[in-house]
mmCIF file of C-alpha atoms and ligand atoms in Angstrom:
data_model
loop_
_atom_site.group_PDB
_atom_site.id
_atom_site.type_symbol
_atom_site.label_atom_id
_atom_site.label_comp_id
_atom_site.label_asym_id
_atom_site.label_seq_id
_atom_site.Cartn_x
_atom_site.Cartn_y
_atom_site.Cartn_z
ATOM 1 C CA MET A 3 47.668 -71.974 17.289
ATOM 2 C CA ALA A 4 49.904 -69.224 18.555
ATOM 3 C CA GLN A 5 49.033 -67.258 15.442
ATOM 4 C CA LEU A 6 45.342 -67.693 16.148
ATOM 5 C CA ASP A 7 45.782 -66.535 19.760
ATOM 6 C CA ASP A 8 47.677 -63.542 18.535
ATOM 7 C CA LEU A 9 44.867 -62.747 16.074
ATOM 8 C CA ARG A 10 42.282 -63.106 18.880
ATOM 9 C CA LYS A 11 44.160 -60.503 20.932
ATOM 10 C CA GLN A 12 44.325 -58.123 17.987
ATOM 11 C CA ILE A 13 40.627 -58.617 17.278
ATOM 12 C CA SER A 14 39.680 -57.817 20.863
ATOM 13 C CA LEU A 15 41.985 -54.763 20.810
ATOM 14 C CA VAL A 16 40.319 -53.472 17.626
ATOM 15 C CA GLU A 17 36.896 -54.189 19.110
ATOM 16 C CA SER A 18 37.567 -52.342 22.364
ATOM 17 C CA ASP A 19 39.203 -49.377 20.525
ATOM 18 C CA LEU A 20 36.148 -49.249 18.305
ATOM 19 C CA ASP A 21 33.594 -49.423 21.137
ATOM 20 C CA GLU A 22 35.385 -46.841 23.260
ATOM 21 C CA GLY A 23 36.018 -44.541 20.319
ATOM 22 C CA LEU A 24 32.369 -44.591 19.275
ATOM 23 C CA LEU A 25 31.282 -43.558 22.769
ATOM 24 C CA GLY A 26 33.288 -40.346 22.513
ATOM 25 C CA LEU A 27 31.941 -39.240 19.097
ATOM 26 C CA THR A 28 29.691 -36.203 18.943
ATOM 27 C CA ASP A 29 29.111 -35.466 15.255
ATOM 28 C CA GLN A 30 28.508 -37.163 11.933
ATOM 29 C CA GLN A 31 31.715 -35.947 10.329
ATOM 30 C CA THR A 32 34.139 -37.484 12.868
ATOM 31 C CA LEU A 33 32.002 -40.625 12.795
ATOM 32 C CA GLU A 34 32.746 -40.999 9.071
ATOM 33 C CA THR A 35 36.502 -40.506 9.580
ATOM 34 C CA PHE A 36 36.381 -43.061 12.371
ATOM 35 C CA ARG A 37 34.436 -45.513 10.186
ATOM 36 C CA ILE A 38 37.040 -45.293 7.413
ATOM 37 C CA GLU A 39 39.792 -45.925 9.982
ATOM 38 C CA PHE A 40 38.145 -49.225 10.949
ATOM 39 C CA LEU A 41 36.036 -50.381 8.011
ATOM 40 C CA GLY A 42 37.741 -48.658 5.065
ATOM 41 C CA ARG A 43 39.446 -50.653 2.306
ATOM 42 C CA LYS A 44 42.797 -50.190 4.024
ATOM 43 C CA GLY A 45 41.328 -49.902 7.512
ATOM 44 C CA ARG A 46 42.273 -51.801 10.645
ATOM 45 C CA ILE A 47 39.789 -54.636 10.057
ATOM 46 C CA ALA A 48 40.764 -55.079 6.393
ATOM 47 C CA ARG A 49 44.416 -55.317 7.516
ATOM 48 C CA LEU A 50 43.525 -58.110 9.979
ATOM 49 C CA PHE A 51 41.891 -60.067 7.127
ATOM 50 C CA LYS A 52 45.288 -60.133 5.404
ATOM 51 C CA VAL A 53 46.588 -62.458 8.179
ATOM 52 C CA LEU A 54 44.234 -65.190 6.919
ATOM 53 C CA GLY A 55 46.615 -66.065 4.086
ATOM 54 C CA GLU A 56 49.410 -66.777 6.536
ATOM 55 C CA LEU A 57 47.404 -69.232 8.669
ATOM 56 C CA ASP A 58 47.301 -72.999 8.242
ATOM 57 C CA ALA A 59 44.066 -74.534 7.069
ATOM 58 C CA ASP A 60 42.693 -75.499 10.536
ATOM 59 C CA ALA A 61 43.156 -72.087 12.030
ATOM 60 C CA ARG A 62 41.956 -70.224 8.925
ATOM 61 C CA ALA A 63 38.318 -71.304 9.262
ATOM 62 C CA GLU A 64 38.168 -70.175 12.883
ATOM 63 C CA ALA A 65 40.018 -66.915 12.134
ATOM 64 C CA GLY A 66 37.616 -66.194 9.254
ATOM 65 C CA ARG A 67 34.642 -66.682 11.572
ATOM 66 C CA LEU A 68 36.172 -64.390 14.224
ATOM 67 C CA LEU A 69 37.056 -61.681 11.688
ATOM 68 C CA ASN A 70 33.603 -61.761 10.081
ATOM 69 C CA ALA A 71 32.046 -61.493 13.538
ATOM 70 C CA LEU A 72 34.270 -58.442 14.193
ATOM 71 C CA LYS A 73 33.218 -56.880 10.895
ATOM 72 C CA ASP A 74 29.520 -57.495 11.627
ATOM 73 C CA HIS A 75 29.947 -56.058 15.100
ATOM 74 C CA ALA A 76 31.663 -52.960 13.689
ATOM 75 C CA ASN A 77 28.961 -52.387 11.052
ATOM 76 C CA THR A 78 26.168 -52.710 13.617
ATOM 77 C CA ALA A 79 27.967 -50.440 16.106
ATOM 78 C CA PHE A 80 28.513 -47.736 13.456
ATOM 79 C CA ASP A 81 24.870 -47.874 12.352
ATOM 80 C CA LYS A 82 23.670 -47.511 15.930
ATOM 81 C CA CYS A 83 26.054 -44.646 16.567
ATOM 82 C CA ARG A 84 24.907 -42.858 13.370
ATOM 83 C CA ASP A 85 21.241 -43.165 14.415
ATOM 84 C CA LYS A 86 22.078 -41.860 17.874
ATOM 85 C CA LEU A 87 23.971 -38.868 16.493
ATOM 86 C CA GLN A 88 21.138 -38.032 14.113
ATOM 87 C CA ILE A 89 18.732 -37.850 17.038
ATOM 88 C CA VAL A 90 21.190 -35.725 19.043
ATOM 89 C CA THR A 91 21.593 -33.321 16.105
ATOM 90 C CA LEU A 92 17.830 -33.051 15.660
ATOM 91 C CA GLU A 93 17.228 -32.440 19.352
ATOM 92 C CA GLY A 94 19.930 -29.775 19.297
ATOM 93 C CA ARG A 95 18.190 -27.989 16.431
ATOM 94 C CA ILE A 96 14.807 -28.236 18.117
ATOM 95 C CA THR A 97 16.192 -26.647 21.284
ATOM 96 C CA LYS A 98 18.056 -23.955 19.361
ATOM 97 C CA GLU A 99 15.178 -23.008 17.108
ATOM 98 C CA LYS A 100 12.502 -23.135 19.771
ATOM 99 C CA VAL A 101 10.224 -20.071 19.713
ATOM 100 C CA ASP A 102 9.557 -18.527 23.074
ATOM 101 C CA LEU A 103 5.992 -17.363 22.775
ATOM 102 C CA THR A 104 6.180 -15.541 26.079
ATOM 103 C CA LEU A 105 8.809 -13.056 24.842
ATOM 104 C CA PRO A 106 7.449 -9.574 24.087
ATOM 105 C CA GLY A 107 6.995 -8.985 20.327
ATOM 106 C CA VAL A 108 8.785 -6.422 18.173
ATOM 107 C CA TYR A 109 6.565 -3.318 17.874
ATOM 108 C CA ARG A 110 6.043 -2.143 14.334
ATOM 109 C CA SER A 111 4.163 1.101 14.043
ATOM 110 C CA LEU A 112 1.378 1.164 11.468
ATOM 111 C CA GLY A 113 0.933 4.078 9.103
ATOM 112 C CA HIS A 114 -2.455 5.594 8.381
ATOM 113 C CA LEU A 115 -4.181 7.495 5.606
ATOM 114 C CA HIS A 116 -3.161 11.120 5.103
ATOM 115 C CA LEU A 117 -5.686 13.631 6.416
ATOM 116 C CA LEU A 118 -6.562 14.714 2.874
ATOM 117 C CA THR A 119 -7.339 11.131 1.859
ATOM 118 C CA GLN A 120 -9.468 10.680 4.981
ATOM 119 C CA VAL A 121 -11.369 13.885 4.200
ATOM 120 C CA GLN A 122 -11.835 12.888 0.572
ATOM 121 C CA GLN A 123 -13.172 9.476 1.585
ATOM 122 C CA GLU A 124 -15.568 11.073 4.050
ATOM 123 C CA ILE A 125 -16.870 13.464 1.378
ATOM 124 C CA GLU A 126 -17.355 10.510 -0.966
ATOM 125 C CA SER A 127 -19.268 8.538 1.635
ATOM 126 C CA ILE A 128 -21.593 11.477 2.384
ATOM 127 C CA PHE A 129 -22.477 11.859 -1.307
ATOM 128 C CA LEU A 130 -22.718 8.123 -1.918
ATOM 129 C CA ARG A 131 -25.362 8.055 0.839
ATOM 130 C CA MET A 132 -27.161 10.907 -0.963
ATOM 131 C CA GLY A 133 -27.290 8.839 -4.173
ATOM 132 C CA PHE A 134 -24.312 10.276 -6.104
ATOM 133 C CA ASP A 135 -21.726 8.203 -7.973
ATOM 134 C CA VAL A 136 -17.992 8.897 -7.828
ATOM 135 C CA ALA A 137 -16.405 9.739 -11.200
ATOM 136 C CA THR A 138 -12.781 10.387 -12.150
ATOM 137 C CA GLY A 139 -10.996 12.070 -15.032
ATOM 138 C CA PRO A 140 -7.427 12.605 -16.233
ATOM 139 C CA GLU A 141 -5.090 15.086 -14.570
ATOM 140 C CA ILE A 142 -3.548 15.912 -17.961
ATOM 141 C CA GLU A 143 -6.439 17.456 -19.802
ATOM 142 C CA SER A 144 -7.057 18.883 -23.258
ATOM 143 C CA GLU A 145 -8.031 22.531 -23.768
ATOM 144 C CA TYR A 146 -11.309 21.331 -25.206
ATOM 145 C CA TYR A 147 -12.526 19.642 -21.999
ATOM 146 C CA ASN A 148 -10.889 22.153 -19.693
ATOM 147 C CA PHE A 149 -12.064 25.311 -21.452
ATOM 148 C CA GLU A 150 -13.976 25.146 -24.731
ATOM 149 C CA ALA A 151 -16.667 22.650 -23.734
ATOM 150 C CA LEU A 152 -17.065 24.641 -20.505
ATOM 151 C CA ASN A 153 -17.996 27.712 -22.534
ATOM 152 C CA ILE A 154 -14.578 29.382 -22.281
ATOM 153 C CA PRO A 155 -13.458 29.939 -25.881
ATOM 154 C CA GLU A 156 -9.892 30.729 -26.852
ATOM 155 C CA ASP A 157 -8.818 34.256 -25.960
ATOM 156 C CA HIS A 158 -11.663 34.545 -23.458
ATOM 157 C CA PRO A 159 -10.300 36.568 -20.530
ATOM 158 C CA ALA A 160 -11.747 34.028 -18.067
ATOM 159 C CA ARG A 161 -8.979 31.611 -19.049
ATOM 160 C CA GLU A 162 -6.663 33.747 -16.959
ATOM 161 C CA GLU A 163 -8.641 32.761 -13.859
ATOM 162 C CA TRP A 164 -7.156 29.303 -14.276
ATOM 163 C CA ASP A 165 -3.489 30.129 -14.766
ATOM 164 C CA SER A 166 -2.381 26.691 -15.896
ATOM 165 C CA PHE A 167 0.711 24.552 -16.407
ATOM 166 C CA TYR A 168 0.767 23.601 -20.097
ATOM 167 C CA ILE A 169 2.245 20.275 -21.266
ATOM 168 C CA ASP A 170 2.142 21.272 -24.936
ATOM 169 C CA GLY A 171 0.175 23.706 -27.118
ATOM 170 C CA SER A 172 -3.192 22.149 -26.313
ATOM 171 C CA HIS A 173 -2.744 20.031 -23.170
ATOM 172 C CA LEU A 174 -2.402 21.169 -19.588
ATOM 173 C CA LEU A 175 -2.429 19.935 -16.004
ATOM 174 C CA ARG A 176 -6.066 20.481 -15.125
ATOM 175 C CA PRO A 177 -6.561 23.575 -12.948
ATOM 176 C CA HIS A 178 -10.008 22.409 -11.800
ATOM 177 C CA THR A 179 -12.170 19.284 -11.789
ATOM 178 C CA SER A 180 -14.913 20.812 -13.961
ATOM 179 C CA PRO A 181 -13.726 19.072 -17.202
ATOM 180 C CA VAL A 182 -14.890 15.796 -15.625
ATOM 181 C CA GLN A 183 -18.449 17.164 -15.850
ATOM 182 C CA ILE A 184 -18.108 17.241 -19.643
ATOM 183 C CA ARG A 185 -16.539 13.793 -19.848
ATOM 184 C CA VAL A 186 -19.323 12.267 -17.742
ATOM 185 C CA MET A 187 -22.164 14.024 -19.595
ATOM 186 C CA GLU A 188 -20.727 12.984 -22.956
ATOM 187 C CA GLN A 189 -20.902 9.357 -21.830
ATOM 188 C CA THR A 190 -24.225 9.386 -19.965
ATOM 189 C CA ASP A 191 -27.805 10.352 -20.676
ATOM 190 C CA PRO A 192 -29.519 12.443 -18.002
ATOM 191 C CA PRO A 193 -30.247 12.131 -15.141
ATOM 192 C CA VAL A 194 -26.627 12.498 -14.002
ATOM 193 C CA ARG A 195 -25.655 12.664 -10.371
ATOM 194 C CA ILE A 196 -21.910 12.503 -9.737
ATOM 195 C CA ILE A 197 -19.122 13.873 -7.633
ATOM 196 C CA CYS A 198 -15.523 13.923 -8.771
ATOM 197 C CA PRO A 199 -12.727 14.388 -6.241
ATOM 198 C CA GLY A 200 -9.252 14.925 -7.625
ATOM 199 C CA ARG A 201 -5.948 16.733 -7.814
ATOM 200 C CA CYS A 202 -5.622 20.096 -9.581
ATOM 201 C CA TYR A 203 -2.674 22.291 -10.524
ATOM 202 C CA ARG A 204 -2.372 26.084 -10.876
ATOM 203 C CA ARG A 205 0.383 28.608 -11.321
ATOM 204 C CA ASP A 206 -0.772 30.306 -8.130
ATOM 205 C CA THR A 207 1.714 31.938 -5.799
ATOM 206 C CA GLN A 208 1.933 29.905 -2.622
ATOM 207 C CA ASP A 209 0.475 31.414 0.499
ATOM 208 C CA ALA A 210 -1.481 30.195 3.521
ATOM 209 C CA THR A 211 -4.549 29.335 1.425
ATOM 210 C CA HIS A 212 -3.057 28.683 -2.049
ATOM 211 C CA SER A 213 -0.873 25.853 -3.268
ATOM 212 C CA PRO A 214 0.197 24.998 -6.841
ATOM 213 C CA VAL A 215 -1.117 21.465 -6.187
ATOM 214 C CA PHE A 216 -4.412 21.055 -4.391
ATOM 215 C CA HIS A 217 -7.614 19.025 -4.498
ATOM 216 C CA GLN A 218 -11.149 19.846 -5.490
ATOM 217 C CA VAL A 219 -14.356 17.931 -5.298
ATOM 218 C CA GLU A 220 -16.738 18.599 -8.157
ATOM 219 C CA LEU A 221 -20.447 17.913 -8.002
ATOM 220 C CA LEU A 222 -22.859 17.697 -10.908
ATOM 221 C CA TRP A 223 -26.574 16.979 -10.918
ATOM 222 C CA VAL A 224 -28.537 17.203 -14.175
ATOM 223 C CA GLU A 225 -32.188 16.281 -14.374
ATOM 224 C CA GLU A 226 -35.566 17.716 -15.313
ATOM 225 C CA GLY A 227 -36.797 20.551 -13.096
ATOM 226 C CA LEU A 228 -33.750 21.356 -10.959
ATOM 227 C CA SER A 229 -33.389 24.903 -9.636
ATOM 228 C CA LEU A 230 -31.013 27.054 -7.613
ATOM 229 C CA ALA A 231 -33.046 26.148 -4.523
ATOM 230 C CA ASN A 232 -32.065 22.491 -5.012
ATOM 231 C CA LEU A 233 -28.417 23.497 -5.305
ATOM 232 C CA LYS A 234 -28.611 25.493 -2.078
ATOM 233 C CA TYR A 235 -30.311 22.592 -0.313
ATOM 234 C CA VAL A 236 -27.645 20.068 -1.408
ATOM 235 C CA ILE A 237 -24.815 22.397 -0.326
ATOM 236 C CA GLU A 238 -26.465 23.003 3.045
ATOM 237 C CA LEU A 239 -27.065 19.299 3.576
ATOM 238 C CA PHE A 240 -23.469 18.476 2.754
ATOM 239 C CA VAL A 241 -22.048 21.276 4.886
ATOM 240 C CA ARG A 242 -24.122 20.150 7.876
ATOM 241 C CA GLU A 243 -23.022 16.513 7.415
ATOM 242 C CA PHE A 244 -19.369 17.357 6.981
ATOM 243 C CA PHE A 245 -18.867 20.287 9.351
ATOM 244 C CA GLY A 246 -21.614 19.798 11.929
ATOM 245 C CA GLU A 247 -23.499 22.665 13.528
ATOM 246 C CA GLY A 248 -20.610 24.914 14.557
ATOM 247 C CA TYR A 249 -20.175 26.666 11.185
ATOM 248 C CA LYS A 250 -21.817 29.391 9.137
ATOM 249 C CA MET A 251 -22.125 29.419 5.345
ATOM 250 C CA ARG A 252 -22.550 32.401 3.019
ATOM 251 C CA LEU A 253 -23.521 32.398 -0.657
ATOM 252 C CA SER A 254 -22.740 35.461 -2.753
ATOM 253 C CA GLY A 255 -22.920 36.271 -6.451
ATOM 254 C CA ASP A 256 -20.016 35.284 -8.703
ATOM 255 C CA PHE A 257 -19.237 34.603 -12.327
ATOM 256 C CA PHE A 258 -18.187 31.383 -14.059
ATOM 257 C CA PRO A 259 -18.580 30.965 -17.822
ATOM 258 C CA PHE A 260 -20.028 27.481 -17.327
ATOM 259 C CA THR A 261 -22.736 28.366 -14.766
ATOM 260 C CA GLU A 262 -25.531 30.932 -14.803
ATOM 261 C CA PRO A 263 -26.320 32.173 -12.253
ATOM 262 C CA SER A 264 -23.098 31.532 -10.339
ATOM 263 C CA VAL A 265 -22.381 31.778 -6.644
ATOM 264 C CA GLN A 266 -19.410 31.706 -4.350
ATOM 265 C CA VAL A 267 -19.511 29.689 -1.138
ATOM 266 C CA HIS A 268 -17.769 30.995 1.964
ATOM 267 C CA MET A 269 -17.601 29.369 5.390
ATOM 268 C CA ARG A 270 -16.489 30.359 8.827
ATOM 269 C CA SER A 271 -16.590 28.680 12.189
ATOM 270 C CA ARG A 272 -19.019 30.295 14.628
ATOM 271 C CA GLY A 273 -16.123 31.301 16.864
ATOM 272 C CA SER A 274 -14.299 33.194 14.108
ATOM 273 C CA SER A 275 -15.060 36.240 11.987
ATOM 274 C CA ASP A 276 -12.835 35.141 9.062
ATOM 275 C CA TRP A 277 -14.679 33.821 6.034
ATOM 276 C CA LEU A 278 -12.797 31.256 3.926
ATOM 277 C CA GLU A 279 -13.721 30.689 0.283
ATOM 278 C CA LEU A 280 -14.717 27.067 -0.148
ATOM 279 C CA GLY A 281 -15.580 27.122 -3.835
ATOM 280 C CA GLY A 282 -17.842 28.130 -6.643
ATOM 281 C CA ALA A 283 -21.223 26.811 -7.739
ATOM 282 C CA GLY A 284 -24.129 27.536 -10.016
ATOM 283 C CA MET A 285 -26.711 26.338 -12.490
ATOM 284 C CA VAL A 286 -25.052 24.649 -15.472
ATOM 285 C CA ASP A 287 -25.022 27.103 -18.376
ATOM 286 C CA PRO A 288 -27.341 26.014 -21.247
ATOM 287 C CA ALA A 289 -24.370 26.362 -23.645
ATOM 288 C CA VAL A 290 -22.531 23.639 -21.718
ATOM 289 C CA LEU A 291 -25.542 21.326 -21.826
ATOM 290 C CA THR A 292 -25.771 21.897 -25.581
ATOM 291 C CA ASN A 293 -22.035 21.137 -26.001
ATOM 292 C CA VAL A 294 -22.580 17.616 -24.620
ATOM 293 C CA GLY A 295 -25.741 17.014 -26.664
ATOM 294 C CA TYR A 296 -28.294 17.615 -23.895
ATOM 295 C CA ASP A 297 -31.447 19.641 -24.548
ATOM 296 C CA PRO A 298 -31.408 22.658 -22.177
ATOM 297 C CA GLU A 299 -35.156 23.031 -22.765
ATOM 298 C CA LYS A 300 -35.700 19.647 -21.144
ATOM 299 C CA VAL A 301 -33.060 19.338 -18.445
ATOM 300 C CA THR A 302 -31.375 21.725 -16.057
ATOM 301 C CA GLY A 303 -28.478 21.087 -13.748
ATOM 302 C CA PHE A 304 -26.253 22.500 -11.092
ATOM 303 C CA ALA A 305 -22.636 22.030 -10.163
ATOM 304 C CA PHE A 306 -20.079 23.055 -7.610
ATOM 305 C CA GLY A 307 -16.318 22.811 -7.163
ATOM 306 C CA PHE A 308 -14.988 22.976 -3.595
ATOM 307 C CA GLY A 309 -11.400 22.995 -2.372
ATOM 308 C CA VAL A 310 -10.695 19.865 -0.301
ATOM 309 C CA GLU A 311 -7.735 21.402 1.561
ATOM 310 C CA ARG A 312 -9.898 24.400 2.455
ATOM 311 C CA MET A 313 -12.553 22.094 3.922
ATOM 312 C CA ALA A 314 -9.952 20.244 5.994
ATOM 313 C CA MET A 315 -8.422 23.557 7.134
ATOM 314 C CA LEU A 316 -11.763 24.832 8.376
ATOM 315 C CA ARG A 317 -12.777 21.668 10.131
ATOM 316 C CA TYR A 318 -9.453 20.997 11.834
ATOM 317 C CA GLY A 319 -8.334 24.582 12.417
ATOM 318 C CA ILE A 320 -5.285 24.293 10.130
ATOM 319 C CA ASP A 321 -4.094 27.797 9.307
ATOM 320 C CA ASP A 322 -1.596 27.076 6.510
ATOM 321 C CA ILE A 323 -2.281 24.926 3.428
ATOM 322 C CA ARG A 324 1.436 24.146 3.032
ATOM 323 C CA THR A 325 1.357 21.889 6.105
ATOM 324 C CA PHE A 326 -0.466 19.240 4.029
ATOM 325 C CA LEU A 327 2.508 18.784 1.750
ATOM 326 C CA ILE A 328 5.615 19.017 3.908
ATOM 327 C CA ASN A 329 5.311 15.498 5.337
ATOM 328 C CA ASP A 330 6.045 16.524 8.910
ATOM 329 C CA LEU A 331 5.063 13.525 11.031
ATOM 330 C CA ARG A 332 4.216 15.788 13.967
ATOM 331 C CA PHE A 333 1.414 17.185 11.787
ATOM 332 C CA ILE A 334 0.397 13.972 10.012
ATOM 333 C CA GLU A 335 0.199 11.894 13.185
ATOM 334 C CA GLN A 336 -2.381 14.206 14.736
ATOM 335 C CA PHE A 337 -5.124 12.978 12.418
HETATM 336 C C1 FA5 B 11 -13.342 26.653 -9.964
HETATM 337 O O1 FA5 B 11 -12.293 26.051 -10.085
HETATM 338 C C2 FA5 B 11 -14.617 26.163 -10.569
HETATM 339 N N1 FA5 B 11 -14.318 25.088 -11.446
HETATM 340 C C3 FA5 B 11 -15.601 25.785 -9.493
HETATM 341 C C4 FA5 B 11 -16.965 25.530 -9.991
HETATM 342 C C5 FA5 B 11 -17.356 24.262 -10.315
HETATM 343 C C6 FA5 B 11 -17.854 26.613 -10.171
HETATM 344 C C7 FA5 B 11 -18.645 24.022 -10.776
HETATM 345 C C8 FA5 B 11 -19.110 26.356 -10.616
HETATM 346 C C9 FA5 B 11 -19.527 25.104 -10.923
HETATM 347 P P1 FA5 B 11 -12.336 28.438 -8.345
HETATM 348 O O2 FA5 B 11 -11.225 28.832 -9.223
HETATM 349 O O3 FA5 B 11 -12.966 29.484 -7.527
HETATM 350 O O4 FA5 B 11 -13.512 27.691 -9.163
HETATM 351 O O5 FA5 B 11 -11.815 27.279 -7.360
HETATM 352 C C10 FA5 B 11 -12.695 26.612 -6.507
HETATM 353 C C11 FA5 B 11 -12.044 26.357 -5.168
HETATM 354 O O6 FA5 B 11 -10.868 25.580 -5.335
HETATM 355 C C12 FA5 B 11 -11.553 27.590 -4.448
HETATM 356 O O7 FA5 B 11 -12.603 28.248 -3.799
HETATM 357 C C13 FA5 B 11 -10.593 26.975 -3.449
HETATM 358 O O8 FA5 B 11 -11.280 26.374 -2.389
HETATM 359 C C14 FA5 B 11 -9.970 25.906 -4.308
HETATM 360 N N2 FA5 B 11 -8.715 26.411 -4.882
HETATM 361 C C15 FA5 B 11 -8.542 27.079 -6.021
HETATM 362 N N3 FA5 B 11 -7.245 27.371 -6.234
HETATM 363 C C16 FA5 B 11 -6.569 26.874 -5.175
HETATM 364 C C17 FA5 B 11 -5.195 26.836 -4.777
HETATM 365 N N4 FA5 B 11 -4.240 27.337 -5.528
HETATM 366 N N5 FA5 B 11 -4.877 26.226 -3.622
HETATM 367 C C18 FA5 B 11 -5.853 25.672 -2.860
HETATM 368 N N6 FA5 B 11 -7.146 25.658 -3.169
HETATM 369 C C19 FA5 B 11 -7.522 26.253 -4.308
#
């Protein structure tokens, strides 16, 4: 009996150590170490079971019952403690990761389209409203589309007007958007009504109004019965839409191998006496129409090619074309 009393004391000691110990636990990892100390194969409870073999038969049944009760108690207590700690951990995470919607946000500045892109899109929308389509062509162009089909044969002095960057013997970076006229007419039967905005390249010396890389917008309208008066009307309509009333336009005679007659278009703001050349224009030369398989007896057409930078310079009072390319935010952010 003394042995049984002794075992009872040890059981209650283990039980109170266990209950008190569990109260002080704060995380899953120490809980596991603690569980092994009590319920492991060589833990405190397993060691108490060893006493059973030393007891006489009467006491053994009672001791077995007491030890099993201790083991059940320990298992239940550990399970409860594990559940409790899981909730504590979760609540901790919820508090830590809570989003405070009242805090001011982080300001991220948004970029915007470059002035040239804005101008190009505006030009497109004006002509789309007037019933034109937007066409594109390659920036690396063959001599055929860039010169020959435009009535500028090899060795023709006019080729020097478009001092070009050559890629190889017969391909170059296009110095104007006029080759797109040929590409479109080759693919389409008249009537044709297109504009083609795009980048051009020339071996021009840089100055306030010239850049080796610049943009043009080409226009082409081919149909029966078109005349120079129609060309003038379209240019005037566009200029009024794009520039408003505060500008003056001047047409003067010019020469392009692919138009006949040809004109030059100059603009100035009413407050200034300086004319700026916007581009060239004219009635499509019959030789060009023939080159694309059109019958110049049946259809006539007109075309123009305007500098996009020049248009932006006039409208926004920009006095140096190089400002478009230097990526100075103080300039870009103004538009
Ligand atoms: C031409 O390029 C003709 N293809 C225009 C044309 C089309 C005439 C259809 C008739 C019919 P020109 O070389 O003049 O023409 O150039 C037209 C415009 O492009 C110039 O007036 C100018 O506004 C712009 N431009 C030409 N070279 C440069 C340059 N280096 N930098 C900026 N703009 C330029």
